[in-house]
């Protein structure tokens, strides 16, 4: 069949019931950070472009942090196994949070007392543990991240500040 005939057939009424790969479906995808992306997908391949304001700033949804869990309440020092009481509290929290959210992103953080490499590993293991607990009650986990000591809430200048930096953050995507 000549190329011109193929192109013409794609714009006829029969194209309304076109097979996968011949019809694009536009949508908006929100990444785990809450930023919107325009998506065109035909089922076989597609493309994505960030949604930006006229002055070029990304369009992001604020306030995705829905859970801030101080790790001292769930984990012993230098450990990533959650306590039984901590597991129960996390399960209860996720059971309540699941109905209003499509998925969750888990981010682990530490204070600065150990090496950067050690803290990244510990925060990753703790975030993975929280994600496992979440999955055990049916939560959909989109991503698990480890920041170690790299993203403190407050300066690591006192024991009280360090305690605030030892945390697991849960981001909710609706």
JSON list of C-alpha atoms in Angstrom, two decimals:
[
{"chain": "A", "resi": 1, "resn": "UNK", "atom": "CA", "xyz": [0.00, 0.00, 0.00]},
{"chain": "A", "resi": 2, "resn": "UNK", "atom": "CA", "xyz": [1.43, 3.43, -0.86]},
{"chain": "A", "resi": 3, "resn": "UNK", "atom": "CA", "xyz": [2.50, 5.66, 2.03]},
{"chain": "A", "resi": 4, "resn": "UNK", "atom": "CA", "xyz": [-0.07, 8.33, 1.16]},
{"chain": "A", "resi": 5, "resn": "UNK", "atom": "CA", "xyz": [-2.87, 5.78, 1.51]},
{"chain": "A", "resi": 6, "resn": "UNK", "atom": "CA", "xyz": [-1.63, 4.73, 4.96]},
{"chain": "A", "resi": 7, "resn": "UNK", "atom": "CA", "xyz": [-1.55, 8.31, 6.18]},
{"chain": "A", "resi": 8, "resn": "UNK", "atom": "CA", "xyz": [-5.02, 8.96, 4.82]},
{"chain": "A", "resi": 9, "resn": "UNK", "atom": "CA", "xyz": [-6.45, 5.86, 6.54]},
{"chain": "A", "resi": 10, "resn": "UNK", "atom": "CA", "xyz": [-5.20, 7.12, 9.92]},
{"chain": "A", "resi": 11, "resn": "UNK", "atom": "CA", "xyz": [-7.49, 10.15, 9.79]},
{"chain": "A", "resi": 12, "resn": "UNK", "atom": "CA", "xyz": [-10.66, 8.39, 8.69]},
{"chain": "A", "resi": 13, "resn": "UNK", "atom": "CA", "xyz": [-13.53, 7.57, 11.06]},
{"chain": "A", "resi": 14, "resn": "UNK", "atom": "CA", "xyz": [-12.11, 4.06, 11.46]},
{"chain": "A", "resi": 15, "resn": "UNK", "atom": "CA", "xyz": [-9.20, 5.65, 13.37]},
{"chain": "A", "resi": 16, "resn": "UNK", "atom": "CA", "xyz": [-11.55, 6.13, 16.32]},
{"chain": "A", "resi": 17, "resn": "UNK", "atom": "CA", "xyz": [-11.10, 2.43, 17.06]},
{"chain": "A", "resi": 18, "resn": "UNK", "atom": "CA", "xyz": [-7.43, 2.42, 16.10]},
{"chain": "A", "resi": 19, "resn": "UNK", "atom": "CA", "xyz": [-5.23, -0.28, 17.58]},
{"chain": "A", "resi": 20, "resn": "UNK", "atom": "CA", "xyz": [-2.63, 0.52, 20.23]},
{"chain": "A", "resi": 21, "resn": "UNK", "atom": "CA", "xyz": [0.20, 2.56, 18.77]},
{"chain": "A", "resi": 22, "resn": "UNK", "atom": "CA", "xyz": [-1.97, 4.71, 16.50]},
{"chain": "A", "resi": 23, "resn": "UNK", "atom": "CA", "xyz": [-3.84, 6.91, 18.97]},
{"chain": "A", "resi": 24, "resn": "UNK", "atom": "CA", "xyz": [-2.34, 9.26, 21.56]},
{"chain": "A", "resi": 25, "resn": "UNK", "atom": "CA", "xyz": [-3.85, 9.72, 25.00]},
{"chain": "A", "resi": 26, "resn": "UNK", "atom": "CA", "xyz": [-2.91, 13.00, 26.73]},
{"chain": "A", "resi": 27, "resn": "UNK", "atom": "CA", "xyz": [-2.63, 13.08, 30.50]},
{"chain": "A", "resi": 28, "resn": "UNK", "atom": "CA", "xyz": [-0.80, 14.77, 33.37]},
{"chain": "A", "resi": 29, "resn": "UNK", "atom": "CA", "xyz": [1.60, 12.74, 35.49]},
{"chain": "A", "resi": 30, "resn": "UNK", "atom": "CA", "xyz": [2.68, 13.98, 38.94]},
{"chain": "A", "resi": 31, "resn": "UNK", "atom": "CA", "xyz": [6.15, 12.85, 39.95]},
{"chain": "A", "resi": 32, "resn": "UNK", "atom": "CA", "xyz": [7.02, 11.87, 43.54]},
{"chain": "A", "resi": 33, "resn": "UNK", "atom": "CA", "xyz": [8.15, 15.45, 44.22]},
{"chain": "A", "resi": 34, "resn": "UNK", "atom": "CA", "xyz": [4.68, 16.75, 43.27]},
{"chain": "A", "resi": 35, "resn": "UNK", "atom": "CA", "xyz": [5.70, 18.33, 39.96]},
{"chain": "A", "resi": 36, "resn": "UNK", "atom": "CA", "xyz": [3.41, 17.96, 36.94]},
{"chain": "A", "resi": 37, "resn": "UNK", "atom": "CA", "xyz": [4.45, 16.62, 33.53]},
{"chain": "A", "resi": 38, "resn": "UNK", "atom": "CA", "xyz": [2.44, 16.61, 30.30]},
{"chain": "A", "resi": 39, "resn": "UNK", "atom": "CA", "xyz": [2.32, 13.09, 28.86]},
{"chain": "A", "resi": 40, "resn": "UNK", "atom": "CA", "xyz": [1.32, 11.82, 25.43]},
{"chain": "A", "resi": 41, "resn": "UNK", "atom": "CA", "xyz": [1.15, 8.05, 25.19]},
{"chain": "A", "resi": 42, "resn": "UNK", "atom": "CA", "xyz": [-0.02, 5.74, 22.44]},
{"chain": "A", "resi": 43, "resn": "UNK", "atom": "CA", "xyz": [0.44, 2.55, 24.44]},
{"chain": "A", "resi": 44, "resn": "UNK", "atom": "CA", "xyz": [3.64, 1.60, 22.62]},
{"chain": "A", "resi": 45, "resn": "UNK", "atom": "CA", "xyz": [5.71, 4.72, 23.14]},
{"chain": "A", "resi": 46, "resn": "UNK", "atom": "CA", "xyz": [5.21, 8.26, 24.29]},
{"chain": "A", "resi": 47, "resn": "UNK", "atom": "CA", "xyz": [6.84, 11.43, 25.43]},
{"chain": "A", "resi": 48, "resn": "UNK", "atom": "CA", "xyz": [6.77, 13.64, 28.48]},
{"chain": "A", "resi": 49, "resn": "UNK", "atom": "CA", "xyz": [7.46, 17.31, 29.05]},
{"chain": "A", "resi": 50, "resn": "UNK", "atom": "CA", "xyz": [7.52, 19.23, 32.35]},
{"chain": "A", "resi": 51, "resn": "UNK", "atom": "CA", "xyz": [4.50, 21.46, 32.94]},
{"chain": "A", "resi": 52, "resn": "UNK", "atom": "CA", "xyz": [5.91, 24.95, 33.47]},
{"chain": "A", "resi": 53, "resn": "UNK", "atom": "CA", "xyz": [4.46, 28.40, 34.09]},
{"chain": "A", "resi": 54, "resn": "UNK", "atom": "CA", "xyz": [4.86, 31.11, 31.42]},
{"chain": "A", "resi": 55, "resn": "UNK", "atom": "CA", "xyz": [8.05, 32.26, 33.15]},
{"chain": "A", "resi": 56, "resn": "UNK", "atom": "CA", "xyz": [9.53, 28.74, 33.02]},
{"chain": "A", "resi": 57, "resn": "UNK", "atom": "CA", "xyz": [9.02, 27.60, 36.62]},
{"chain": "A", "resi": 58, "resn": "UNK", "atom": "CA", "xyz": [7.84, 24.00, 37.16]},
{"chain": "A", "resi": 59, "resn": "UNK", "atom": "CA", "xyz": [4.26, 23.52, 38.29]},
{"chain": "A", "resi": 60, "resn": "UNK", "atom": "CA", "xyz": [4.49, 21.56, 41.53]},
{"chain": "A", "resi": 61, "resn": "UNK", "atom": "CA", "xyz": [1.86, 20.69, 44.12]},
{"chain": "A", "resi": 62, "resn": "UNK", "atom": "CA", "xyz": [2.84, 21.84, 47.61]},
{"chain": "A", "resi": 63, "resn": "UNK", "atom": "CA", "xyz": [2.46, 20.00, 50.86]},
{"chain": "A", "resi": 64, "resn": "UNK", "atom": "CA", "xyz": [3.10, 16.40, 49.88]},
{"chain": "A", "resi": 65, "resn": "UNK", "atom": "CA", "xyz": [4.85, 15.55, 53.14]},
{"chain": "A", "resi": 66, "resn": "UNK", "atom": "CA", "xyz": [2.14, 13.74, 55.06]},
{"chain": "A", "resi": 67, "resn": "UNK", "atom": "CA", "xyz": [4.13, 11.77, 57.60]},
{"chain": "A", "resi": 68, "resn": "UNK", "atom": "CA", "xyz": [7.24, 12.62, 59.57]},
{"chain": "A", "resi": 69, "resn": "UNK", "atom": "CA", "xyz": [8.39, 9.71, 61.69]},
{"chain": "A", "resi": 70, "resn": "UNK", "atom": "CA", "xyz": [11.24, 10.29, 64.18]},
{"chain": "A", "resi": 71, "resn": "UNK", "atom": "CA", "xyz": [13.33, 7.14, 63.79]},
{"chain": "A", "resi": 72, "resn": "UNK", "atom": "CA", "xyz": [14.13, 7.00, 67.51]},
{"chain": "A", "resi": 73, "resn": "UNK", "atom": "CA", "xyz": [10.52, 5.87, 68.02]},
{"chain": "A", "resi": 74, "resn": "UNK", "atom": "CA", "xyz": [10.87, 2.94, 65.58]},
{"chain": "A", "resi": 75, "resn": "UNK", "atom": "CA", "xyz": [14.53, 1.88, 65.47]},
{"chain": "A", "resi": 76, "resn": "UNK", "atom": "CA", "xyz": [17.28, 1.25, 68.00]},
{"chain": "A", "resi": 77, "resn": "UNK", "atom": "CA", "xyz": [20.53, 3.20, 67.56]},
{"chain": "A", "resi": 78, "resn": "UNK", "atom": "CA", "xyz": [22.39, 2.05, 64.42]},
{"chain": "A", "resi": 79, "resn": "UNK", "atom": "CA", "xyz": [19.64, -0.50, 63.60]},
{"chain": "A", "resi": 80, "resn": "UNK", "atom": "CA", "xyz": [17.17, -0.76, 60.77]},
{"chain": "A", "resi": 81, "resn": "UNK", "atom": "CA", "xyz": [14.86, -3.46, 62.15]},
{"chain": "A", "resi": 82, "resn": "UNK", "atom": "CA", "xyz": [11.67, -1.80, 63.35]},
{"chain": "A", "resi": 83, "resn": "UNK", "atom": "CA", "xyz": [10.45, -2.58, 66.86]},
{"chain": "A", "resi": 84, "resn": "UNK", "atom": "CA", "xyz": [7.16, -4.49, 67.25]},
{"chain": "A", "resi": 85, "resn": "UNK", "atom": "CA", "xyz": [5.45, -1.41, 68.68]},
{"chain": "A", "resi": 86, "resn": "UNK", "atom": "CA", "xyz": [6.87, 0.70, 65.85]},
{"chain": "A", "resi": 87, "resn": "UNK", "atom": "CA", "xyz": [5.62, -1.78, 63.24]},
{"chain": "A", "resi": 88, "resn": "UNK", "atom": "CA", "xyz": [2.12, -1.59, 64.70]},
{"chain": "A", "resi": 89, "resn": "UNK", "atom": "CA", "xyz": [2.14, 2.23, 64.73]},
{"chain": "A", "resi": 90, "resn": "UNK", "atom": "CA", "xyz": [3.33, 2.34, 61.11]},
{"chain": "A", "resi": 91, "resn": "UNK", "atom": "CA", "xyz": [0.73, -0.20, 59.99]},
{"chain": "A", "resi": 92, "resn": "UNK", "atom": "CA", "xyz": [-2.03, 1.78, 61.70]},
{"chain": "A", "resi": 93, "resn": "UNK", "atom": "CA", "xyz": [-0.78, 5.02, 60.12]},
{"chain": "A", "resi": 94, "resn": "UNK", "atom": "CA", "xyz": [-0.67, 3.56, 56.61]},
{"chain": "A", "resi": 95, "resn": "UNK", "atom": "CA", "xyz": [-4.10, 1.92, 56.98]},
{"chain": "A", "resi": 96, "resn": "UNK", "atom": "CA", "xyz": [-5.55, 5.37, 57.70]},
{"chain": "A", "resi": 97, "resn": "UNK", "atom": "CA", "xyz": [-3.57, 7.10, 54.94]},
{"chain": "A", "resi": 98, "resn": "UNK", "atom": "CA", "xyz": [-4.17, 4.62, 52.08]},
{"chain": "A", "resi": 99, "resn": "UNK", "atom": "CA", "xyz": [-7.77, 5.60, 51.19]},
{"chain": "A", "resi": 100, "resn": "UNK", "atom": "CA", "xyz": [-6.93, 9.21, 50.25]},
{"chain": "A", "resi": 101, "resn": "UNK", "atom": "CA", "xyz": [-3.66, 8.56, 48.41]},
{"chain": "A", "resi": 102, "resn": "UNK", "atom": "CA", "xyz": [-2.62, 6.82, 45.21]},
{"chain": "A", "resi": 103, "resn": "UNK", "atom": "CA", "xyz": [0.91, 6.04, 46.36]},
{"chain": "A", "resi": 104, "resn": "UNK", "atom": "CA", "xyz": [3.69, 6.98, 48.75]},
{"chain": "A", "resi": 105, "resn": "UNK", "atom": "CA", "xyz": [7.37, 7.94, 48.60]},
{"chain": "A", "resi": 106, "resn": "UNK", "atom": "CA", "xyz": [9.55, 7.04, 51.59]},
{"chain": "A", "resi": 107, "resn": "UNK", "atom": "CA", "xyz": [12.70, 9.07, 52.40]},
{"chain": "A", "resi": 108, "resn": "UNK", "atom": "CA", "xyz": [15.21, 8.12, 55.10]},
{"chain": "A", "resi": 109, "resn": "UNK", "atom": "CA", "xyz": [17.45, 10.62, 56.93]},
{"chain": "A", "resi": 110, "resn": "UNK", "atom": "CA", "xyz": [20.10, 10.46, 59.66]},
{"chain": "A", "resi": 111, "resn": "UNK", "atom": "CA", "xyz": [22.08, 12.87, 61.81]},
{"chain": "A", "resi": 112, "resn": "UNK", "atom": "CA", "xyz": [25.76, 13.55, 61.05]},
{"chain": "A", "resi": 113, "resn": "UNK", "atom": "CA", "xyz": [27.45, 11.38, 63.67]},
{"chain": "A", "resi": 114, "resn": "UNK", "atom": "CA", "xyz": [28.80, 8.68, 61.31]},
{"chain": "A", "resi": 115, "resn": "UNK", "atom": "CA", "xyz": [30.39, 8.80, 57.86]},
{"chain": "A", "resi": 116, "resn": "UNK", "atom": "CA", "xyz": [28.35, 9.91, 54.88]},
{"chain": "A", "resi": 117, "resn": "UNK", "atom": "CA", "xyz": [28.57, 6.44, 53.32]},
{"chain": "A", "resi": 118, "resn": "UNK", "atom": "CA", "xyz": [27.38, 4.75, 56.52]},
{"chain": "A", "resi": 119, "resn": "UNK", "atom": "CA", "xyz": [24.51, 7.23, 56.94]},
{"chain": "A", "resi": 120, "resn": "UNK", "atom": "CA", "xyz": [23.31, 6.74, 53.36]},
{"chain": "A", "resi": 121, "resn": "UNK", "atom": "CA", "xyz": [23.27, 2.96, 53.90]},
{"chain": "A", "resi": 122, "resn": "UNK", "atom": "CA", "xyz": [21.46, 3.23, 57.26]},
{"chain": "A", "resi": 123, "resn": "UNK", "atom": "CA", "xyz": [18.86, 5.69, 55.95]},
{"chain": "A", "resi": 124, "resn": "UNK", "atom": "CA", "xyz": [18.24, 3.48, 52.89]},
{"chain": "A", "resi": 125, "resn": "UNK", "atom": "CA", "xyz": [17.75, 0.39, 55.06]},
{"chain": "A", "resi": 126, "resn": "UNK", "atom": "CA", "xyz": [15.38, 2.23, 57.41]},
{"chain": "A", "resi": 127, "resn": "UNK", "atom": "CA", "xyz": [13.38, 3.66, 54.51]},
{"chain": "A", "resi": 128, "resn": "UNK", "atom": "CA", "xyz": [13.19, 0.16, 52.95]},
{"chain": "A", "resi": 129, "resn": "UNK", "atom": "CA", "xyz": [11.93, -1.23, 56.27]},
{"chain": "A", "resi": 130, "resn": "UNK", "atom": "CA", "xyz": [9.18, 1.41, 56.45]},
{"chain": "A", "resi": 131, "resn": "UNK", "atom": "CA", "xyz": [8.28, 0.65, 52.82]},
{"chain": "A", "resi": 132, "resn": "UNK", "atom": "CA", "xyz": [8.00, -3.08, 53.63]},
{"chain": "A", "resi": 133, "resn": "UNK", "atom": "CA", "xyz": [5.67, -2.32, 56.52]},
{"chain": "A", "resi": 134, "resn": "UNK", "atom": "CA", "xyz": [3.58, -0.08, 54.25]},
{"chain": "A", "resi": 135, "resn": "UNK", "atom": "CA", "xyz": [3.35, -2.76, 51.56]},
{"chain": "A", "resi": 136, "resn": "UNK", "atom": "CA", "xyz": [2.29, -5.31, 54.18]},
{"chain": "A", "resi": 137, "resn": "UNK", "atom": "CA", "xyz": [-0.98, -3.39, 54.64]},
{"chain": "A", "resi": 138, "resn": "UNK", "atom": "CA", "xyz": [-1.54, -2.73, 50.94]},
{"chain": "A", "resi": 139, "resn": "UNK", "atom": "CA", "xyz": [0.13, 0.65, 50.42]},
{"chain": "A", "resi": 140, "resn": "UNK", "atom": "CA", "xyz": [1.63, 1.30, 46.99]},
{"chain": "A", "resi": 141, "resn": "UNK", "atom": "CA", "xyz": [5.20, 2.56, 47.33]},
{"chain": "A", "resi": 142, "resn": "UNK", "atom": "CA", "xyz": [6.40, 4.50, 44.29]},
{"chain": "A", "resi": 143, "resn": "UNK", "atom": "CA", "xyz": [9.94, 5.23, 45.46]},
{"chain": "A", "resi": 144, "resn": "UNK", "atom": "CA", "xyz": [12.29, 4.73, 48.41]},
{"chain": "A", "resi": 145, "resn": "UNK", "atom": "CA", "xyz": [15.03, 7.31, 48.88]},
{"chain": "A", "resi": 146, "resn": "UNK", "atom": "CA", "xyz": [18.05, 7.71, 51.15]},
{"chain": "A", "resi": 147, "resn": "UNK", "atom": "CA", "xyz": [19.48, 11.09, 52.08]},
{"chain": "A", "resi": 148, "resn": "UNK", "atom": "CA", "xyz": [21.62, 10.13, 55.06]},
{"chain": "A", "resi": 149, "resn": "UNK", "atom": "CA", "xyz": [22.88, 13.33, 56.68]},
{"chain": "A", "resi": 150, "resn": "UNK", "atom": "CA", "xyz": [22.63, 15.38, 53.45]},
{"chain": "A", "resi": 151, "resn": "UNK", "atom": "CA", "xyz": [19.24, 16.99, 54.06]},
{"chain": "A", "resi": 152, "resn": "UNK", "atom": "CA", "xyz": [18.98, 18.02, 57.72]},
{"chain": "A", "resi": 153, "resn": "UNK", "atom": "CA", "xyz": [15.85, 19.75, 59.04]},
{"chain": "A", "resi": 154, "resn": "UNK", "atom": "CA", "xyz": [17.98, 21.70, 61.49]},
{"chain": "A", "resi": 155, "resn": "UNK", "atom": "CA", "xyz": [21.76, 22.08, 62.03]},
{"chain": "A", "resi": 156, "resn": "UNK", "atom": "CA", "xyz": [23.38, 19.07, 63.73]},
{"chain": "A", "resi": 157, "resn": "UNK", "atom": "CA", "xyz": [24.67, 21.27, 66.57]},
{"chain": "A", "resi": 158, "resn": "UNK", "atom": "CA", "xyz": [23.02, 19.62, 69.58]},
{"chain": "A", "resi": 159, "resn": "UNK", "atom": "CA", "xyz": [21.56, 16.30, 70.71]},
{"chain": "A", "resi": 160, "resn": "UNK", "atom": "CA", "xyz": [18.04, 17.72, 70.35]},
{"chain": "A", "resi": 161, "resn": "UNK", "atom": "CA", "xyz": [18.73, 18.88, 66.78]},
{"chain": "A", "resi": 162, "resn": "UNK", "atom": "CA", "xyz": [20.32, 15.56, 65.85]},
{"chain": "A", "resi": 163, "resn": "UNK", "atom": "CA", "xyz": [17.19, 13.78, 67.09]},
{"chain": "A", "resi": 164, "resn": "UNK", "atom": "CA", "xyz": [15.07, 15.91, 64.72]},
{"chain": "A", "resi": 165, "resn": "UNK", "atom": "CA", "xyz": [17.30, 14.93, 61.80]},
{"chain": "A", "resi": 166, "resn": "UNK", "atom": "CA", "xyz": [16.95, 11.18, 62.46]},
{"chain": "A", "resi": 167, "resn": "UNK", "atom": "CA", "xyz": [13.70, 10.64, 60.62]},
{"chain": "A", "resi": 168, "resn": "UNK", "atom": "CA", "xyz": [11.76, 8.89, 57.89]},
{"chain": "A", "resi": 169, "resn": "UNK", "atom": "CA", "xyz": [9.57, 11.15, 55.78]},
{"chain": "A", "resi": 170, "resn": "UNK", "atom": "CA", "xyz": [6.49, 9.84, 54.01]},
{"chain": "A", "resi": 171, "resn": "UNK", "atom": "CA", "xyz": [5.25, 11.76, 50.98]},
{"chain": "A", "resi": 172, "resn": "UNK", "atom": "CA", "xyz": [1.67, 11.17, 49.86]},
{"chain": "A", "resi": 173, "resn": "UNK", "atom": "CA", "xyz": [0.62, 11.47, 46.24]},
{"chain": "A", "resi": 174, "resn": "UNK", "atom": "CA", "xyz": [-3.13, 11.80, 45.75]}
]
